[in-house]
PDB file of C-alpha atoms and ligand atoms in Angstrom:
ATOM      1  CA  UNK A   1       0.000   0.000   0.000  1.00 93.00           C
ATOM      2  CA  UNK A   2       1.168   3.583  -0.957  1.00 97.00           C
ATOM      3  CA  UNK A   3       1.681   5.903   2.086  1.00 96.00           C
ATOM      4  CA  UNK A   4      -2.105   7.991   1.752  1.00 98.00           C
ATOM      5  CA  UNK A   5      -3.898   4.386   1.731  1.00 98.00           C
ATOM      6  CA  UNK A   6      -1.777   2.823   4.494  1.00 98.00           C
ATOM      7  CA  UNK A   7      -2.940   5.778   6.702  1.00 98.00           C
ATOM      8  CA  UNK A   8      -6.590   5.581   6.242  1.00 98.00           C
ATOM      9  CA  UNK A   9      -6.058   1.733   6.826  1.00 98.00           C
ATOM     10  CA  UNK A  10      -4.558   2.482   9.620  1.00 98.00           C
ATOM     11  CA  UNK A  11      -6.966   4.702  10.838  1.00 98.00           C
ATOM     12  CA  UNK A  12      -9.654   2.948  10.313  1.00 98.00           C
ATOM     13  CA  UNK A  13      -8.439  -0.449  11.897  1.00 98.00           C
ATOM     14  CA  UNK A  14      -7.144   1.862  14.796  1.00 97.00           C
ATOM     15  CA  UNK A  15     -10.897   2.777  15.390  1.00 97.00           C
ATOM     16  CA  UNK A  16     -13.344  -0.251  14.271  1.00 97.00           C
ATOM     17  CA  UNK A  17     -14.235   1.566  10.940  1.00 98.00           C
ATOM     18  CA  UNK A  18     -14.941  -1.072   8.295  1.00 97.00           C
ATOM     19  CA  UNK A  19     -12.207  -0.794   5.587  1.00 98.00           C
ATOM     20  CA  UNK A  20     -10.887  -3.189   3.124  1.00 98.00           C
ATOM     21  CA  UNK A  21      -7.132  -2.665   1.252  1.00 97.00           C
ATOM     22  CA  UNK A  22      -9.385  -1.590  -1.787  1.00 98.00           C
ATOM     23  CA  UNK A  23     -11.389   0.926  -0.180  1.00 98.00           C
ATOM     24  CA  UNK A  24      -8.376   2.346   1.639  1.00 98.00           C
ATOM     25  CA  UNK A  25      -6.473   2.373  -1.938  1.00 98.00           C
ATOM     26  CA  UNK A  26      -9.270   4.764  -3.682  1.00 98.00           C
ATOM     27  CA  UNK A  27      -7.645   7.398  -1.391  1.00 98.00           C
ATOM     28  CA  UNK A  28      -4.440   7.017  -3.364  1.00 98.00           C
ATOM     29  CA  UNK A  29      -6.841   7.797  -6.712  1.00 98.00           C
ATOM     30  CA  UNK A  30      -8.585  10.635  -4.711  1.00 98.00           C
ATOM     31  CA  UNK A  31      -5.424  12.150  -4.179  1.00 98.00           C
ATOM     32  CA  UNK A  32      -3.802  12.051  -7.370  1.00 98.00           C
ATOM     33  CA  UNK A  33      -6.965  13.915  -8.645  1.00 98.00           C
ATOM     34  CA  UNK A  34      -7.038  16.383  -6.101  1.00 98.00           C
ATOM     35  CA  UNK A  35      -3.198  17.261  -6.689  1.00 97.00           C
ATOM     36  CA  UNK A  36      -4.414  17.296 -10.667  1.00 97.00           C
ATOM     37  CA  UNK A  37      -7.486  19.507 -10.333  1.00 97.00           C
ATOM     38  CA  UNK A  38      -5.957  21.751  -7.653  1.00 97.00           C
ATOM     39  CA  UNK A  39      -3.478  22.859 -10.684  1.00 96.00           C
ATOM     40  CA  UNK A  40      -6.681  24.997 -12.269  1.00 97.00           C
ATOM     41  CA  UNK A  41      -9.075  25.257  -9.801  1.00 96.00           C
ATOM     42  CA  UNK A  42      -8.413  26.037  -5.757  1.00 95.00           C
ATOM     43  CA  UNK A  43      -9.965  23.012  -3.458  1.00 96.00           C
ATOM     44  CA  UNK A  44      -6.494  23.248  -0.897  1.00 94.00           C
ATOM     45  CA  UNK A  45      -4.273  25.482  -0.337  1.00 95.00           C
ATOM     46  CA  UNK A  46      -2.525  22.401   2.150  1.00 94.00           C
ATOM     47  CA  UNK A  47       0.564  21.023   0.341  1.00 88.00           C
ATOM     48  CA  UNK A  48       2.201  17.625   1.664  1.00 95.00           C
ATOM     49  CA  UNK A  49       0.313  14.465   1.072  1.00 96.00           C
ATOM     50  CA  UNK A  50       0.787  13.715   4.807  1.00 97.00           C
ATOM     51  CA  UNK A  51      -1.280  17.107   5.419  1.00 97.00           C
ATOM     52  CA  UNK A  52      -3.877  16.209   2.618  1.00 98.00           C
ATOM     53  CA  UNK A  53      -4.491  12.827   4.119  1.00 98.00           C
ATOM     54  CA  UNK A  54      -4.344  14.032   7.719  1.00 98.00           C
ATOM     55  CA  UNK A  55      -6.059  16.667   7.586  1.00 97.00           C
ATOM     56  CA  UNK A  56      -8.598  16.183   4.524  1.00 98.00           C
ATOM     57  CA  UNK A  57      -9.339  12.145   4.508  1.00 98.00           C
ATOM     58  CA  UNK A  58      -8.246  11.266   8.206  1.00 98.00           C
ATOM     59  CA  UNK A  59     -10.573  14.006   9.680  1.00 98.00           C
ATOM     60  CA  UNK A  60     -13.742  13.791   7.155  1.00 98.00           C
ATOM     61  CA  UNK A  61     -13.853  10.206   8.629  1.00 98.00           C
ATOM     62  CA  UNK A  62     -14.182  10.713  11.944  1.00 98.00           C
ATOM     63  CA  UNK A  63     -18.057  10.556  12.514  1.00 98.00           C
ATOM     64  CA  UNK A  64     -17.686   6.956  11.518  1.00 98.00           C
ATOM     65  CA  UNK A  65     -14.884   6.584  14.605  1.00 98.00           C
ATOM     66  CA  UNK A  66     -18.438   6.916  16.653  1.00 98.00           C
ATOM     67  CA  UNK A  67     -20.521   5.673  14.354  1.00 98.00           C
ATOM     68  CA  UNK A  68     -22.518   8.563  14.021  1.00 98.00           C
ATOM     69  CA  UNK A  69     -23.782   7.815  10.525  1.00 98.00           C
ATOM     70  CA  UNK A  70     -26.411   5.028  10.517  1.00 97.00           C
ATOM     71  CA  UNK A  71     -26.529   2.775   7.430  1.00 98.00           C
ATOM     72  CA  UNK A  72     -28.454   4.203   4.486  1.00 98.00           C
ATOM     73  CA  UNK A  73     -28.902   7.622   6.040  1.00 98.00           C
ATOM     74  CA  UNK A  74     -29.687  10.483   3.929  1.00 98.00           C
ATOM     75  CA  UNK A  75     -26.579  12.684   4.553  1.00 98.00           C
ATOM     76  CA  UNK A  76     -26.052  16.846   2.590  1.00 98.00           C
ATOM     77  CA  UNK A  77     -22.811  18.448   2.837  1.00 98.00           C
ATOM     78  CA  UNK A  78     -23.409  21.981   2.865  1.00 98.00           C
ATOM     79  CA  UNK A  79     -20.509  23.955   1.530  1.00 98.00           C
ATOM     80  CA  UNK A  80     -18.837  21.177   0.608  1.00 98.00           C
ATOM     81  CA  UNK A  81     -16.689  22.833  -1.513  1.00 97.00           C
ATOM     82  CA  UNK A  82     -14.567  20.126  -3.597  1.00 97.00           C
ATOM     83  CA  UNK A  83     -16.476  17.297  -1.192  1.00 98.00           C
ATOM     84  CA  UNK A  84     -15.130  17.274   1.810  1.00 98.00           C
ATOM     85  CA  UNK A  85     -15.754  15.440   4.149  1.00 98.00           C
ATOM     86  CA  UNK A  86     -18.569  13.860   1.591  1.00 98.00           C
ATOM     87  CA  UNK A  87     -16.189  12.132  -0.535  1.00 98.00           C
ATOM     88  CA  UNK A  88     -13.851  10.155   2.322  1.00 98.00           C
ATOM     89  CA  UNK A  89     -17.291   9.538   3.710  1.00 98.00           C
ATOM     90  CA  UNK A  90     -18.942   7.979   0.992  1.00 98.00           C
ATOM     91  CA  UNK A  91     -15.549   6.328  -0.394  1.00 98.00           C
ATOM     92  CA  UNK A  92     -15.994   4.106   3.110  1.00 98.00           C
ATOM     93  CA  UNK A  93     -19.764   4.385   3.789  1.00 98.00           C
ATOM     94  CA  UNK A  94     -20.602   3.708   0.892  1.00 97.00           C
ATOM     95  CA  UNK A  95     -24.205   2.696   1.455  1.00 98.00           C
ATOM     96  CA  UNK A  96     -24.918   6.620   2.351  1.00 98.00           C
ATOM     97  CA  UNK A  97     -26.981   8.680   0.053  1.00 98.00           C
ATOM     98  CA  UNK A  98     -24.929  11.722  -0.499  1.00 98.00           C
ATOM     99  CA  UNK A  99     -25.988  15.251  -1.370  1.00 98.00           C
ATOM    100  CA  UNK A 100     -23.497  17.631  -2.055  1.00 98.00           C
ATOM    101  CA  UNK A 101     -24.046  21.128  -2.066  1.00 98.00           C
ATOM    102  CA  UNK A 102     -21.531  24.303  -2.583  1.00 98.00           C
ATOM    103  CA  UNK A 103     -21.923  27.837  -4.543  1.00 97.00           C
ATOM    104  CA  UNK A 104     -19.149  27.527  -6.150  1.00 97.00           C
ATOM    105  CA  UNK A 105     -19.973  25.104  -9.165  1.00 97.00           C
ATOM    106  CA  UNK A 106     -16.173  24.674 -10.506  1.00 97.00           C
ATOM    107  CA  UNK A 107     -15.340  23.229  -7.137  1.00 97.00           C
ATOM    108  CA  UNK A 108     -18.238  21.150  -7.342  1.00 98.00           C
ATOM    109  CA  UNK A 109     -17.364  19.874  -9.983  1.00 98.00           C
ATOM    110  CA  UNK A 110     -13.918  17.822  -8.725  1.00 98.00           C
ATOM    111  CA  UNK A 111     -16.819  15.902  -6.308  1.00 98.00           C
ATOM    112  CA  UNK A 112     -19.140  15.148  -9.499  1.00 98.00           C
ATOM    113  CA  UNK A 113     -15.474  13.664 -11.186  1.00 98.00           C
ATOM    114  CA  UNK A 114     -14.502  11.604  -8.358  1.00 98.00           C
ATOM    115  CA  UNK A 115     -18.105   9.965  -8.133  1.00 98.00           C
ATOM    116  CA  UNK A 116     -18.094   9.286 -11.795  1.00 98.00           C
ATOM    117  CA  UNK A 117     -14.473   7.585 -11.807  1.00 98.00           C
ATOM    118  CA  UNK A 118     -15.689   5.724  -8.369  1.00 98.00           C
ATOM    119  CA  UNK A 119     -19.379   5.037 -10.181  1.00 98.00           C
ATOM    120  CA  UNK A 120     -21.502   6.486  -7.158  1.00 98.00           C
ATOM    121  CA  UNK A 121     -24.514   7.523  -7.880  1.00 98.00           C
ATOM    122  CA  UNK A 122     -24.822  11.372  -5.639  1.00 98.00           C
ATOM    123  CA  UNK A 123     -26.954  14.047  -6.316  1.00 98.00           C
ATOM    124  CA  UNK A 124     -24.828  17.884  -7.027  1.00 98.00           C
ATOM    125  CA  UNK A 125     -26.419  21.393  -5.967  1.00 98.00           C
ATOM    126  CA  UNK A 126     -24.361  24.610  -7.366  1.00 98.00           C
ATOM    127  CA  UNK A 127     -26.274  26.912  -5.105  1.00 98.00           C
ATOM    128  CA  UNK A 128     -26.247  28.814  -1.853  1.00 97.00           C
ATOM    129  CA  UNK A 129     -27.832  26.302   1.147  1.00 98.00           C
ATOM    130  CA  UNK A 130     -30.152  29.533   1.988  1.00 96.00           C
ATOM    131  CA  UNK A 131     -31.571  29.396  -1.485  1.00 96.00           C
ATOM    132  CA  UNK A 132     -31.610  25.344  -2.425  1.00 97.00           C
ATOM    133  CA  UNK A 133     -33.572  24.685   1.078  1.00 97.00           C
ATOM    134  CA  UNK A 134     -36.818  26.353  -1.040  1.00 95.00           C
ATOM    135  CA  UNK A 135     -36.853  23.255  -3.570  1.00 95.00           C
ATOM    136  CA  UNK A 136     -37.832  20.358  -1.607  1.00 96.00           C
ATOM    137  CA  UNK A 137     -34.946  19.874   0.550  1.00 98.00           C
ATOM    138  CA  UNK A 138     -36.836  20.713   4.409  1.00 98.00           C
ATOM    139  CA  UNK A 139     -36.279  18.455   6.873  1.00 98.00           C
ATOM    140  CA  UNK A 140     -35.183  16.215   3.756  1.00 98.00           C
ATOM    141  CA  UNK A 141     -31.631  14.594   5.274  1.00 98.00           C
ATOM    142  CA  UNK A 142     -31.168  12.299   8.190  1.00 98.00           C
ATOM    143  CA  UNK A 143     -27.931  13.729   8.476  1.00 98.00           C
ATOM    144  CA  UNK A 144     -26.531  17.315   7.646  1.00 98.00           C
ATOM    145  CA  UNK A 145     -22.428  17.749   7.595  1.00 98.00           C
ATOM    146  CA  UNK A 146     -20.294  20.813   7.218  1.00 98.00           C
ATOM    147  CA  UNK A 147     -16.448  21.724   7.519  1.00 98.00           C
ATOM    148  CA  UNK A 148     -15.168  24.799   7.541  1.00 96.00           C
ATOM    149  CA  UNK A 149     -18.032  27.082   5.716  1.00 97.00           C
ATOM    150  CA  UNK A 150     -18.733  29.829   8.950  1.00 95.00           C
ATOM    151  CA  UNK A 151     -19.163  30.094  12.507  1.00 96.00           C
ATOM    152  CA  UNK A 152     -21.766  27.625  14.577  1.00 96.00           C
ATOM    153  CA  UNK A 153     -24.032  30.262  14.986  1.00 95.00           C
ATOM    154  CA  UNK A 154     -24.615  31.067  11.340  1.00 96.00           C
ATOM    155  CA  UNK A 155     -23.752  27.268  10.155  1.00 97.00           C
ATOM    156  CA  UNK A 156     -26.910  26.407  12.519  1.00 98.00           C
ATOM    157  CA  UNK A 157     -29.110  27.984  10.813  1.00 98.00           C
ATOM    158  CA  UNK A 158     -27.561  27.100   7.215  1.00 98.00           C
ATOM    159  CA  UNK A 159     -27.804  23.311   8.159  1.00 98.00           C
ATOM    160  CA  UNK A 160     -30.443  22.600  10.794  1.00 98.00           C
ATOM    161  CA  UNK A 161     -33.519  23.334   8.678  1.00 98.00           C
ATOM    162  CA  UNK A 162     -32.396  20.789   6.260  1.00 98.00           C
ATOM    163  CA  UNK A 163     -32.488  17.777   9.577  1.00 98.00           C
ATOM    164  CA  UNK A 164     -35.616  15.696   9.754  1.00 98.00           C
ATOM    165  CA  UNK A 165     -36.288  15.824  13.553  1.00 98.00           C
ATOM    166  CA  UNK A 166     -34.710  13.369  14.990  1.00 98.00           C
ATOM    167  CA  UNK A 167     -31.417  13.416  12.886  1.00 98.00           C
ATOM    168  CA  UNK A 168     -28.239  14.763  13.654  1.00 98.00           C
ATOM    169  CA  UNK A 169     -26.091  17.858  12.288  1.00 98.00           C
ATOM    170  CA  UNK A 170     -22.387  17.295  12.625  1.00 98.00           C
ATOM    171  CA  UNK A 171     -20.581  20.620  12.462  1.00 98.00           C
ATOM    172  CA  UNK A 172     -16.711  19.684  12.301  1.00 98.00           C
ATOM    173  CA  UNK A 173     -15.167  22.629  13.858  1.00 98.00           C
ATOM    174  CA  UNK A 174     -11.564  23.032  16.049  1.00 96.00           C
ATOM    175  CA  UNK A 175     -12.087  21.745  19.745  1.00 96.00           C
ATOM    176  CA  UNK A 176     -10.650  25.112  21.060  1.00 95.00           C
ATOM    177  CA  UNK A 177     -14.138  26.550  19.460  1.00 96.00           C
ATOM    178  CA  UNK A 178     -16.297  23.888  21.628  1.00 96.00           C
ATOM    179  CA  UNK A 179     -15.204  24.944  24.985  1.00 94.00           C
ATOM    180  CA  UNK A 180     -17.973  25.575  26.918  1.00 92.00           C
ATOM    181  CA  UNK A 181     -16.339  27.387  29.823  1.00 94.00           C
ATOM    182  CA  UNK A 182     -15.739  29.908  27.399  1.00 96.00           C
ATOM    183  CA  UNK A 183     -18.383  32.265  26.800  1.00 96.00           C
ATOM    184  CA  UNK A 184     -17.032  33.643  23.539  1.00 96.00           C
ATOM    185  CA  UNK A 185     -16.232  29.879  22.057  1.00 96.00           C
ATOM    186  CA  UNK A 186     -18.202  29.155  18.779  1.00 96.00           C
ATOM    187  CA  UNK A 187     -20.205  26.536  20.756  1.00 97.00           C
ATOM    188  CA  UNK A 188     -21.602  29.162  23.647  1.00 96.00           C
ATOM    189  CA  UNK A 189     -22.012  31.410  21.271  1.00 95.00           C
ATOM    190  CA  UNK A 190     -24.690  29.169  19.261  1.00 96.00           C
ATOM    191  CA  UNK A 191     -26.384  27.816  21.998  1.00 96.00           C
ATOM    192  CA  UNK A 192     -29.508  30.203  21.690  1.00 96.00           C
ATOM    193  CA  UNK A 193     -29.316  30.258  17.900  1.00 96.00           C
ATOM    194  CA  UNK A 194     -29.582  25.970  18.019  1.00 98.00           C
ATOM    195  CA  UNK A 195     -32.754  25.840  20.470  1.00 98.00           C
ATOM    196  CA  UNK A 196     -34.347  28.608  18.372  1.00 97.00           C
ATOM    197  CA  UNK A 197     -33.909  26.289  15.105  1.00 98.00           C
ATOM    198  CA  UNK A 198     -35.236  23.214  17.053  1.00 98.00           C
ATOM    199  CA  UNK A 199     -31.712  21.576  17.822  1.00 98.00           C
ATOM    200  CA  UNK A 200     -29.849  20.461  20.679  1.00 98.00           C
ATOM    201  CA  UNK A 201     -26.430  19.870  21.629  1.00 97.00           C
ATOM    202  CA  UNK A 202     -26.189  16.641  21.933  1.00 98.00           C
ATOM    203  CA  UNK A 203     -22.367  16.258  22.635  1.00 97.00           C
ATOM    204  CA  UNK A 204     -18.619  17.624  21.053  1.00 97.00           C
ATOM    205  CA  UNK A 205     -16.282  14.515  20.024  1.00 98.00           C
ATOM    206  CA  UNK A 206     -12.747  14.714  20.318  1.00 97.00           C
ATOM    207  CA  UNK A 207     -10.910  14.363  16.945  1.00 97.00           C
ATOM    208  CA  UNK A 208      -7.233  14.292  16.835  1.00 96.00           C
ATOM    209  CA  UNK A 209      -5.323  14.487  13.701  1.00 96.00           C
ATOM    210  CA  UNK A 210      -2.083  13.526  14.168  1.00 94.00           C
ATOM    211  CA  UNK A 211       0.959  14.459  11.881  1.00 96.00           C
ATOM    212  CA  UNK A 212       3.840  12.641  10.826  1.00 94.00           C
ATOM    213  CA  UNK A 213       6.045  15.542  12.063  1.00 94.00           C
ATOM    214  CA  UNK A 214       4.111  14.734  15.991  1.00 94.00           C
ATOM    215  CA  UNK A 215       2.544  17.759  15.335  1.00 95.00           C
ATOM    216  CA  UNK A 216      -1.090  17.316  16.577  1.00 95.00           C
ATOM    217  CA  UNK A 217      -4.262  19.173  15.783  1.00 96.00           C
ATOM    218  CA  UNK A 218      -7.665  19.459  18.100  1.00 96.00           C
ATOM    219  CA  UNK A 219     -10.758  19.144  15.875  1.00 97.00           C
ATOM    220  CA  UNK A 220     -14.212  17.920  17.072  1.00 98.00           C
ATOM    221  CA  UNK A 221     -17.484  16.652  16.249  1.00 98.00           C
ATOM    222  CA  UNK A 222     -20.266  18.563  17.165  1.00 98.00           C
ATOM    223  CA  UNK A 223     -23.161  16.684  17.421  1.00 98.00           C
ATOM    224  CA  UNK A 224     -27.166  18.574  17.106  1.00 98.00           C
ATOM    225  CA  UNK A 225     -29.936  16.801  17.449  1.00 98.00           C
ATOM    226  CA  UNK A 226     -33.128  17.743  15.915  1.00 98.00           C
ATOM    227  CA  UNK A 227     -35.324  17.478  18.429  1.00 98.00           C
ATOM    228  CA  UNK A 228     -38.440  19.933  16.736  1.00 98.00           C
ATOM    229  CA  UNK A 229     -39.348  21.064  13.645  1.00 98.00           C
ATOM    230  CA  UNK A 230     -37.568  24.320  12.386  1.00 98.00           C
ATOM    231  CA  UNK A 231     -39.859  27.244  11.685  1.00 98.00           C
ATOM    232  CA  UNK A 232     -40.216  28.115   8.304  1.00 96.00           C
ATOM    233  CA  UNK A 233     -38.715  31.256   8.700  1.00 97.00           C
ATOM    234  CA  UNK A 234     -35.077  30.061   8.634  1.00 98.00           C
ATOM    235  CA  UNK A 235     -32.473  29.994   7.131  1.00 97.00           C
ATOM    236  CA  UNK A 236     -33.391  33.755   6.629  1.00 97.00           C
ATOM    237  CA  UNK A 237     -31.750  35.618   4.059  1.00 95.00           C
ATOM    238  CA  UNK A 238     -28.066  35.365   4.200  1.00 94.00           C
ATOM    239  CA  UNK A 239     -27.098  39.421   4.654  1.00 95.00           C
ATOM    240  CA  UNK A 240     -29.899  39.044   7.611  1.00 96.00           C
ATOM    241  CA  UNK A 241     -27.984  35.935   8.960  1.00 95.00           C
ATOM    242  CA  UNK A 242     -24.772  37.729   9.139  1.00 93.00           C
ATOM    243  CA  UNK A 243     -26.340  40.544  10.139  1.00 93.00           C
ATOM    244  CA  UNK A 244     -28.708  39.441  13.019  1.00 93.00           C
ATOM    245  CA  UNK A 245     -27.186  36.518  13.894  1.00 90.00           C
ATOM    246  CA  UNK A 246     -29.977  34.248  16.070  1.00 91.00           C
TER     247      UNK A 246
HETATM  248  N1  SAM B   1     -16.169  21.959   3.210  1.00 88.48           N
HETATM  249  C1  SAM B   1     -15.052  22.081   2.294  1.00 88.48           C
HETATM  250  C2  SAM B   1     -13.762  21.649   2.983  1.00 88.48           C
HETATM  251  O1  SAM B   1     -13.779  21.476   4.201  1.00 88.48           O
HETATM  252  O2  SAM B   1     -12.749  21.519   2.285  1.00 88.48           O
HETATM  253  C3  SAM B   1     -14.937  23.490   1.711  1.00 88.48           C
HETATM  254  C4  SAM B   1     -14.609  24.555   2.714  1.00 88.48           C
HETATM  255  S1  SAM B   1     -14.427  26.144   1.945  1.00 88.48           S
HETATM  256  C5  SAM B   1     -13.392  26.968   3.075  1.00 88.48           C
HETATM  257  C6  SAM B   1     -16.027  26.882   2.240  1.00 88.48           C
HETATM  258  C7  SAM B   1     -17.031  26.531   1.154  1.00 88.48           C
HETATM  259  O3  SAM B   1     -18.325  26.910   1.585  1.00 88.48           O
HETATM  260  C8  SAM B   1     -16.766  27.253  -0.167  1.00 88.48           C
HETATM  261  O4  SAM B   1     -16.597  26.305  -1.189  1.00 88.48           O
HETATM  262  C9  SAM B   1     -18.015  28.121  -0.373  1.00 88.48           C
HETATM  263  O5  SAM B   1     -18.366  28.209  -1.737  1.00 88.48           O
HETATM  264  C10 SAM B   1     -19.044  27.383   0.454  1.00 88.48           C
HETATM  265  N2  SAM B   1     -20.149  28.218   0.990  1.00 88.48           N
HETATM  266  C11 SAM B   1     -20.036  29.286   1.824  1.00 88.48           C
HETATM  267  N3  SAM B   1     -21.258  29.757   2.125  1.00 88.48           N
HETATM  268  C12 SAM B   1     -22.160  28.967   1.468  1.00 88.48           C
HETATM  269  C13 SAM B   1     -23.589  28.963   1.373  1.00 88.48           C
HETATM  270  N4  SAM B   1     -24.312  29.851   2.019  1.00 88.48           N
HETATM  271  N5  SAM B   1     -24.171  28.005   0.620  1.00 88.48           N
HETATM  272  C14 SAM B   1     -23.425  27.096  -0.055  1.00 88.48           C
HETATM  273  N6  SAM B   1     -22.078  27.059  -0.014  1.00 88.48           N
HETATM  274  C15 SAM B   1     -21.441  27.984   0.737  1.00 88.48           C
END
């Protein structure tokens, strides 16, 4: 195995995430596409293949670490950008059904090529997630994911109307933003905004990415349940949003 897919192996043996040689070999592919496309159109501005896999592939996998994502489950990214973490999701839960969803349709587009070289079958939204949530997609997805698109507060109300109640949003976010000690972390920050949509923290999850350099970064998993439905007047308008955050 190359270095990339001996990592996710790893990885994934190291935490009871179902993963074949094969599966952990498409990451190799993924890669060397990413590294190709990157060339013309921006999806990282990271530059080692240690970094790409640590921090791109390692980290878009760990919901499965807890086994956050049940079999089947309806998942959107929102502001997935080139598909992350959809694609290292989908690549080893492969029985998800993935939506991915981003504004920027050229970035988009590296997801739509890796599903067509892997043959999945995903649906693709170039639009804003304030906008797309008007064509059918309410309380459509079992699960909602985002990485790195804005702050909890605003991301809430991007992502939690799009929850069925009784699903999950996983917002992956630094773990230095989930303190809850701190009243000016991301996480007490959004605490109002989350009830207001009908979500609840459910709980943060640890997720450490570790270098080959020992250098270590502190990412977690926060975890929303839908617990009501969200009222139809969210997500509002996105200068409102930024504006008046909830
Ligand atoms: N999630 C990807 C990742 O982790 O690599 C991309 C992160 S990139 C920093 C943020 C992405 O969010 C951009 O591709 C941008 O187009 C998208 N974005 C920001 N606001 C959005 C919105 N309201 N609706 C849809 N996409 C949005």
């Amino acid at each position: 195995m190359k270095y990339i897919s001996k990592k996710v192996f790893d990885f994934c043996k190291n935490n009871k995430i179902t993963c074949s040689s094969d599966t952990a070999e498409k990451f190799d592919v993924l890669y060397d596409m990413l590294i190709e496309f990157n060339e013309h159109t921006n999806i990282t501005s990271l530059k080692t293949e240690d970094e790409i896999c640590t921090k791109h592939f390692i980290d878009s996998l760990y919901p499965l670490s807890y086994s956050l994502i049940p079999d089947g489950a309806s998942i959107i990214d929102v502001g997935c950008g080139g598909g992350f973490p959809g694609l290292p999701l989908k690549i080893v839960k492969n029985n998800i059904n993935l939506t991915f969803l981003d504004s920027t349709e050229k970035k988009l587009k590296f997801a739509q090529n890796v599903c067509e070289k892997f043959g999945y079958d995903c649906d693709f939204y170039a639009e804003r997630a304030e906008e797309l949530i008007k064509d059918g997609h309410r309380e459509k997805y079992d699960v909602a994911v985002s990485r790195a698109v804005a702050s909890l507060p605003i991301l809430s109300e991007l992502c939690i109307p799009y929850v069925k109640e009784g699903g999950i949003f996983i917002a992956y976010k630094s773990l230095k933003e989930c303190d809850k000690s701190n009243p000016a972390s991301e996480l007490s920050l959004s605490e109002k905004a989350i009830t207001a949509l009908g979500g609840k923290i459910e709980k943060v999850y640890p997720a450490y990415l570790n270098l080959q350099d020992k250098t270590v970064f502190e990412h977690a998993l926060v975890v929303i349940r839908k617990v009501k439905p969200t009222n139809q007047i969210f997500p509002r308008r996105y200068p409102v949003i930024l504006k008046k955050p909830l």
